[in-house]
CSV table of C-alpha atoms in Angstrom, one decimal:
chain,number,residue,atom,x,y,z
A,276,MET,CA,-12.7,-37.8,-29.6
A,277,ASN,CA,-14.5,-36.2,-32.3
A,278,TRP,CA,-13.0,-32.9,-33.2
A,279,ASN,CA,-16.0,-31.8,-35.5
A,280,PRO,CA,-18.7,-31.1,-33.7
A,281,SER,CA,-21.2,-30.7,-36.3
A,282,LEU,CA,-21.5,-34.7,-36.7
A,283,PHE,CA,-23.5,-35.0,-33.6
A,284,ALA,CA,-26.6,-32.7,-33.9
A,285,HIS,CA,-28.1,-34.1,-30.5
A,286,THR,CA,-25.7,-34.3,-27.0
A,287,TYR,CA,-27.1,-35.2,-23.6
A,288,VAL,CA,-25.5,-34.8,-20.7
A,289,LEU,CA,-26.0,-36.2,-16.7
A,290,HIS,CA,-23.6,-35.6,-13.6
A,291,ASN,CA,-23.8,-37.9,-10.4
A,292,THR,CA,-22.1,-39.4,-7.6
A,293,TRP,CA,-21.8,-43.2,-6.6
A,294,GLN,CA,-21.0,-43.2,-3.2
A,295,ALA,CA,-18.3,-46.1,-1.9
A,296,GLY,CA,-21.1,-47.6,0.3
A,297,GLU,CA,-24.0,-48.6,-2.2
A,298,GLY,CA,-23.8,-52.1,-3.3
A,299,PRO,CA,-21.5,-54.7,-3.1
A,300,LYS,CA,-17.4,-54.2,-3.5
A,301,LYS,CA,-17.2,-56.6,-6.7
A,302,ASP,CA,-20.8,-56.4,-9.2
A,303,ARG,CA,-19.4,-59.7,-10.2
A,304,TYR,CA,-22.9,-61.0,-9.7
A,305,VAL,CA,-25.5,-58.5,-8.5
A,306,ILE,CA,-25.6,-54.6,-10.6
A,307,SER,CA,-29.1,-53.7,-9.0
A,308,ASN,CA,-27.4,-50.9,-6.7
A,309,ASN,CA,-25.2,-49.8,-9.9
A,310,PRO,CA,-26.0,-46.2,-11.5
A,311,GLN,CA,-28.4,-47.2,-13.8
A,312,TYR,CA,-30.0,-45.2,-16.7
A,313,ARG,CA,-32.6,-45.4,-19.4
A,314,LEU,CA,-31.5,-44.4,-23.0
A,315,ASP,CA,-34.0,-43.5,-25.5
A,316,VAL,CA,-33.1,-43.3,-29.2
A,317,LYS,CA,-35.5,-42.0,-31.7
A,318,GLY,CA,-34.2,-42.7,-34.7
A,319,LYS,CA,-31.3,-44.7,-36.6
A,320,GLY,CA,-27.6,-43.7,-36.3
A,321,GLY,CA,-24.6,-43.5,-34.5
A,322,VAL,CA,-24.6,-43.0,-30.7
A,323,TRP,CA,-21.2,-42.5,-28.7
A,324,ILE,CA,-21.5,-42.2,-24.7
A,325,LEU,CA,-18.9,-41.2,-22.8
A,326,LEU,CA,-18.3,-41.7,-19.2
A,327,THR,CA,-15.9,-39.1,-17.7
A,328,ARG,CA,-14.4,-39.9,-13.6
A,329,HIS,CA,-14.1,-36.4,-11.7
A,330,ILE,CA,-10.5,-35.9,-11.0
A,331,THR,CA,-10.0,-34.0,-7.3
A,332,ASP,CA,-6.5,-34.7,-6.6
A,333,LYS,CA,-3.6,-34.4,-8.2
A,334,ASP,CA,-2.0,-37.7,-6.7
A,335,ASP,CA,-5.8,-39.6,-8.1
A,336,PHE,CA,-4.1,-38.5,-11.0
A,337,ALA,CA,-0.8,-39.7,-10.8
A,338,ASP,CA,-1.6,-42.8,-9.6
A,339,ASN,CA,-5.7,-43.8,-10.9
A,340,LYS,CA,-6.8,-47.0,-9.1
A,341,GLU,CA,-10.4,-46.6,-10.5
A,342,PHE,CA,-11.0,-48.7,-13.4
A,343,ILE,CA,-14.1,-47.9,-14.8
A,344,THR,CA,-16.6,-48.9,-17.5
A,345,LEU,CA,-20.2,-49.2,-19.0
A,346,LEU,CA,-22.2,-51.8,-19.7
A,347,ILE,CA,-25.0,-51.8,-22.3
A,348,TYR,CA,-28.2,-53.7,-22.6
A,349,LYS,CA,-31.1,-53.7,-24.6
A,350,GLY,CA,-35.0,-53.0,-23.4
A,351,GLY,CA,-34.0,-49.6,-21.2
A,352,LYS,CA,-35.4,-51.6,-18.1
A,353,LYS,CA,-33.6,-52.2,-14.5
A,354,VAL,CA,-31.1,-55.3,-14.8
A,355,TYR,CA,-30.3,-57.4,-11.8
A,356,TYR,CA,-28.0,-59.4,-13.1
A,357,PRO,CA,-24.6,-58.9,-14.9
A,358,ASN,CA,-25.1,-61.6,-17.5
A,359,ASP,CA,-28.8,-62.2,-17.8
A,360,PRO,CA,-29.4,-60.4,-19.5
A,361,PRO,CA,-26.1,-60.7,-21.5
A,362,PRO,CA,-24.8,-57.1,-22.2
A,363,TYR,CA,-25.2,-55.6,-25.7
A,364,ILE,CA,-21.7,-54.1,-25.0
A,365,ASP,CA,-19.7,-55.4,-22.6
A,366,GLY,CA,-17.2,-52.7,-21.8
A,367,THR,CA,-13.8,-53.3,-20.4
A,368,ARG,CA,-12.8,-51.9,-17.1
A,369,ILE,CA,-9.7,-49.3,-17.4
A,370,ASN,CA,-8.0,-46.9,-15.3
A,371,SER,CA,-8.2,-44.0,-17.1
A,372,PRO,CA,-10.8,-40.8,-16.4
A,373,HIS,CA,-12.9,-41.6,-19.8
A,374,TYR,CA,-14.4,-44.4,-21.1
A,375,LEU,CA,-16.3,-44.1,-24.6
A,376,CYS,CA,-18.6,-46.5,-26.4
A,377,LYS,CA,-19.3,-46.4,-29.6
A,378,MET,CA,-22.8,-48.0,-31.0
A,379,VAL,CA,-24.7,-47.6,-34.5
A,380,VAL,CA,-28.3,-47.7,-33.6
A,381,LYS,CA,-29.5,-49.3,-36.4
A,382,GLU,CA,-33.8,-49.6,-35.3
A,383,GLU,CA,-35.7,-46.4,-34.4
A,384,GLY,CA,-37.4,-46.2,-31.5
A,385,THR,CA,-35.0,-48.2,-29.0
A,386,SER,CA,-34.0,-48.0,-25.9
A,387,PHE,CA,-30.9,-49.2,-23.6
A,388,THR,CA,-30.1,-49.6,-20.3
A,389,VAL,CA,-26.6,-48.0,-19.5
A,390,VAL,CA,-24.9,-49.0,-16.5
A,391,VAL,CA,-22.1,-47.6,-14.6
A,392,SER,CA,-19.6,-50.2,-13.3
A,393,GLN,CA,-16.1,-50.3,-10.8
A,394,PHE,CA,-13.8,-52.4,-10.6
A,395,GLU,CA,-12.9,-53.6,-7.0
A,396,LYS,CA,-15.2,-50.7,-6.0
A,397,SER,CA,-13.8,-49.1,-2.9
A,398,ASN,CA,-14.3,-45.4,-3.2
A,399,THR,CA,-17.0,-42.5,-3.9
A,400,ILE,CA,-16.6,-41.3,-7.4
A,401,HIS,CA,-18.2,-38.2,-9.2
A,402,TYR,CA,-18.9,-38.8,-13.0
A,403,SER,CA,-20.3,-37.2,-16.1
A,404,LEU,CA,-22.3,-39.5,-18.5
A,405,ARG,CA,-22.5,-37.4,-22.3
A,406,VAL,CA,-24.1,-38.7,-25.4
A,407,TYR,CA,-23.2,-37.8,-28.6
A,408,SER,CA,-25.8,-38.9,-31.1
A,409,THR,CA,-27.0,-38.1,-34.3
A,410,THR,CA,-30.5,-38.8,-33.9
A,411,ALA,CA,-32.4,-37.3,-31.3
A,412,VAL,CA,-32.0,-39.0,-27.7
A,413,LYS,CA,-32.9,-38.6,-24.0
A,414,LEU,CA,-31.0,-39.9,-21.1
A,415,TYR,CA,-32.4,-39.9,-17.8
A,416,LYS,CA,-32.6,-42.2,-14.5
A,417,VAL,CA,-34.1,-45.7,-15.4
A,418,PRO,CA,-38.0,-45.6,-14.0
A,419,GLU,CA,-39.1,-47.7,-10.8
A,420,PRO,CA,-42.3,-48.3,-10.8
A,421,TYR,CA,-42.7,-49.5,-7.0
A,422,GLN,CA,-43.9,-47.2,-4.4
A,423,HIS,CA,-43.8,-49.8,-1.4
A,424,THR,CA,-41.8,-51.6,0.2
A,425,LYS,CA,-40.9,-53.9,2.7
A,426,GLN,CA,-38.0,-55.3,4.4
A,427,ILE,CA,-37.7,-58.3,6.9
A,428,THR,CA,-34.9,-60.6,8.4
A,429,GLY,CA,-35.4,-63.1,8.8
A,430,GLU,CA,-33.7,-66.9,9.0
A,431,TRP,CA,-33.3,-70.2,7.8
A,432,LYS,CA,-32.6,-72.2,11.5
A,433,GLY,CA,-32.6,-75.7,12.4
A,434,LYS,CA,-36.4,-77.1,11.1
A,435,THR,CA,-36.7,-74.0,8.7
A,436,ALA,CA,-33.7,-74.8,6.9
A,437,GLY,CA,-35.6,-77.3,4.6
A,438,GLY,CA,-34.1,-76.6,1.1
A,439,CYS,CA,-35.2,-76.5,-2.3
A,440,ALA,CA,-38.1,-78.2,-3.8
A,441,ASN,CA,-36.4,-81.4,-4.1
A,442,PHE,CA,-36.2,-81.8,-1.0
A,443,ARG,CA,-40.0,-82.9,-0.4
A,444,ASP,CA,-40.1,-83.8,2.9
A,445,THR,CA,-38.5,-80.7,4.3
A,446,VAL,CA,-39.2,-77.9,2.0
A,447,GLY,CA,-42.3,-77.2,3.4
A,448,PHE,CA,-40.7,-76.2,6.8
A,449,ASN,CA,-38.9,-72.9,4.7
A,450,PRO,CA,-40.1,-69.6,6.4
A,451,ILE,CA,-43.5,-68.0,4.5
A,452,TYR,CA,-44.6,-64.4,4.3
A,453,GLN,CA,-48.0,-63.8,2.8
A,454,VAL,CA,-48.3,-60.8,1.1
A,455,ASN,CA,-51.6,-58.9,0.2
A,456,LEU,CA,-51.8,-56.4,-2.6
A,457,GLN,CA,-54.8,-54.4,-1.9
A,458,GLU,CA,-54.8,-52.4,-5.4
A,459,LYS,CA,-58.0,-54.5,-7.4
A,460,THR,CA,-59.0,-51.5,-9.8
A,461,LYS,CA,-56.1,-51.7,-12.2
A,462,ALA,CA,-52.9,-54.2,-12.4
A,463,ASN,CA,-49.6,-53.8,-10.2
A,464,TYR,CA,-45.5,-54.0,-10.5
A,465,PHE,CA,-44.8,-57.1,-8.2
A,466,MET,CA,-41.0,-57.4,-7.1
A,467,VAL,CA,-39.0,-59.9,-4.7
A,468,ASP,CA,-35.4,-59.6,-3.6
A,469,LEU,CA,-33.8,-62.3,-1.9
A,470,LYS,CA,-30.0,-61.7,-0.2
A,471,GLY,CA,-28.4,-64.8,2.0
A,472,PRO,CA,-24.7,-65.4,2.2
A,473,LYS,CA,-22.7,-65.7,-0.7
A,474,ASP,CA,-21.5,-69.1,-0.2
A,475,PHE,CA,-25.1,-70.2,-0.5
A,476,PHE,CA,-27.7,-70.6,-3.1
A,477,VAL,CA,-30.5,-69.1,-2.5
A,478,GLY,CA,-34.1,-68.8,-4.6
A,479,PHE,CA,-38.0,-69.1,-3.5
A,480,GLU,CA,-41.3,-69.8,-4.6
A,481,LEU,CA,-44.4,-67.8,-5.0
A,482,THR,CA,-47.8,-69.2,-5.1
A,483,ALA,CA,-51.0,-67.8,-6.0
A,484,VAL,CA,-53.3,-68.3,-3.1
A,485,SER,CA,-56.3,-65.6,-4.2
A,486,SER,CA,-56.1,-63.0,-7.3
A,487,ASP,CA,-59.2,-61.1,-7.7
A,488,GLY,CA,-58.2,-57.8,-9.0
A,489,VAL,CA,-57.7,-56.7,-12.8
A,490,GLY,CA,-54.8,-57.4,-14.0
A,491,THR,CA,-53.8,-60.6,-16.7
A,492,ASN,CA,-50.8,-61.9,-15.3
A,493,THR,CA,-52.4,-64.7,-13.2
A,494,PHE,CA,-50.4,-67.8,-12.2
A,495,LYS,CA,-50.4,-70.6,-9.5
A,496,LYS,CA,-47.1,-70.7,-8.1
A,497,PHE,CA,-43.3,-68.9,-9.8
A,498,ASN,CA,-40.4,-69.6,-8.9
A,499,SER,CA,-37.3,-67.7,-9.1
A,500,GLY,CA,-35.3,-69.4,-11.7
A,501,THR,CA,-32.0,-70.9,-11.3
A,502,TYR,CA,-30.5,-71.1,-7.7
A,503,ARG,CA,-27.9,-67.9,-6.9
A,504,HIS,CA,-25.0,-67.4,-4.8
A,505,GLY,CA,-26.3,-65.1,-2.4
A,506,PHE,CA,-29.3,-62.9,-4.7
A,507,THR,CA,-31.8,-63.6,-6.3
A,508,VAL,CA,-35.0,-60.8,-7.7
A,509,LEU,CA,-37.6,-61.5,-9.7
A,510,GLN,CA,-40.2,-59.2,-11.3
A,511,LEU,CA,-43.6,-59.5,-12.3
A,512,GLU,CA,-45.7,-57.1,-14.6
A,513,ASP,CA,-49.5,-56.9,-15.0
A,514,VAL,CA,-50.4,-58.6,-11.6
A,515,PRO,CA,-53.9,-58.4,-10.1
A,516,GLY,CA,-54.4,-57.6,-6.8
A,517,GLY,CA,-54.7,-60.4,-3.9
A,518,ILE,CA,-53.0,-62.7,-1.8
A,519,TYR,CA,-49.8,-64.7,-2.6
A,520,ASN,CA,-47.5,-66.8,0.1
A,521,ILE,CA,-43.3,-66.0,-0.3
A,522,MET,CA,-41.0,-69.1,0.2
A,523,PRO,CA,-37.1,-68.3,0.7
A,524,THR,CA,-35.2,-71.6,0.8
A,525,THR,CA,-31.3,-72.1,0.0
A,526,PHE,CA,-31.0,-74.8,-2.2
A,527,ASN,CA,-29.9,-77.5,-0.3
A,528,PRO,CA,-31.6,-78.5,3.9
A,529,LYS,CA,-29.4,-77.5,6.2
A,530,GLU,CA,-27.9,-74.6,5.5
A,531,GLU,CA,-28.4,-72.7,8.1
A,532,ALA,CA,-28.0,-68.6,7.9
A,533,PRO,CA,-29.8,-65.3,7.4
A,534,PHE,CA,-31.3,-63.4,4.6
A,535,PHE,CA,-33.1,-60.5,3.8
A,536,LEU,CA,-36.2,-60.4,2.0
A,537,THR,CA,-37.6,-57.2,0.1
A,538,ILE,CA,-41.1,-57.0,-1.0
A,539,SER,CA,-42.0,-54.1,-3.5
A,540,ALA,CA,-45.1,-53.1,-5.2
A,541,SER,CA,-46.8,-50.4,-7.2
A,542,CYS,CA,-50.0,-50.5,-4.6
A,543,GLN,CA,-50.1,-50.4,-1.0
A,544,MET,CA,-49.8,-53.7,0.5
A,545,LYS,CA,-49.9,-55.7,3.9
A,546,VAL,CA,-47.4,-58.7,4.6
A,547,VAL,CA,-47.2,-61.2,7.6
A,548,HIS,CA,-45.1,-63.6,8.7
A,549,LEU,CA,-47.4,-67.4,8.7
A,550,GLN,CA,-44.5,-69.4,9.7
């Protein structure tokens, strides 16, 4: 650490707890449940971020089995996949109560997402996050624009395990959920989150049935992108109010399993199970 505090005229600190049950044990595929913070850096200069895990037991100090680090992403928005987008700084997980990340910010008005990460998380940890900077900074939890959420438990079974669009004869038999975004006087934030068994590659199609509200992000069909192990998410901004169909699928047909579909929006919505 720096022994001359005058080098960093600006500091910021937050204290928090990461419960053991929040998120998967390993964050190799998904980091949406990791603690995430937005760091706004006003000017150019040096920025150090120090993660400190609180030691509450002398045995813990003598035999530290908690490997911690920080992942830094550009943009300041919530991050769902550890490597998409690629991290700006990918910290090494170390079994020390302190992890220090150093950055040189070369552009004014830059925002970053700071993600706390552990290797094989099994215990609740209490931690502090401190920022030391030569320019003005602000650190706070990544804002969530979604005020309304619907959680659905479904399954692919028998005929409804139709696979992806590559299988034209069966894809249409997959479960379909219809969402009515009821806010039409302003644009909406809209997010779809699908979880399934990690042994299966999962994804979904989002189809616009009708959209007649305010918003520039009009489309006929979106898909969740590359099929991923057990989890995929799609975030959309500036979406008009209207009716949208969601069809969750596995990549291959005949892959039977339960799934969890979470639909979030910045406005009131109605969700019905069509098939």
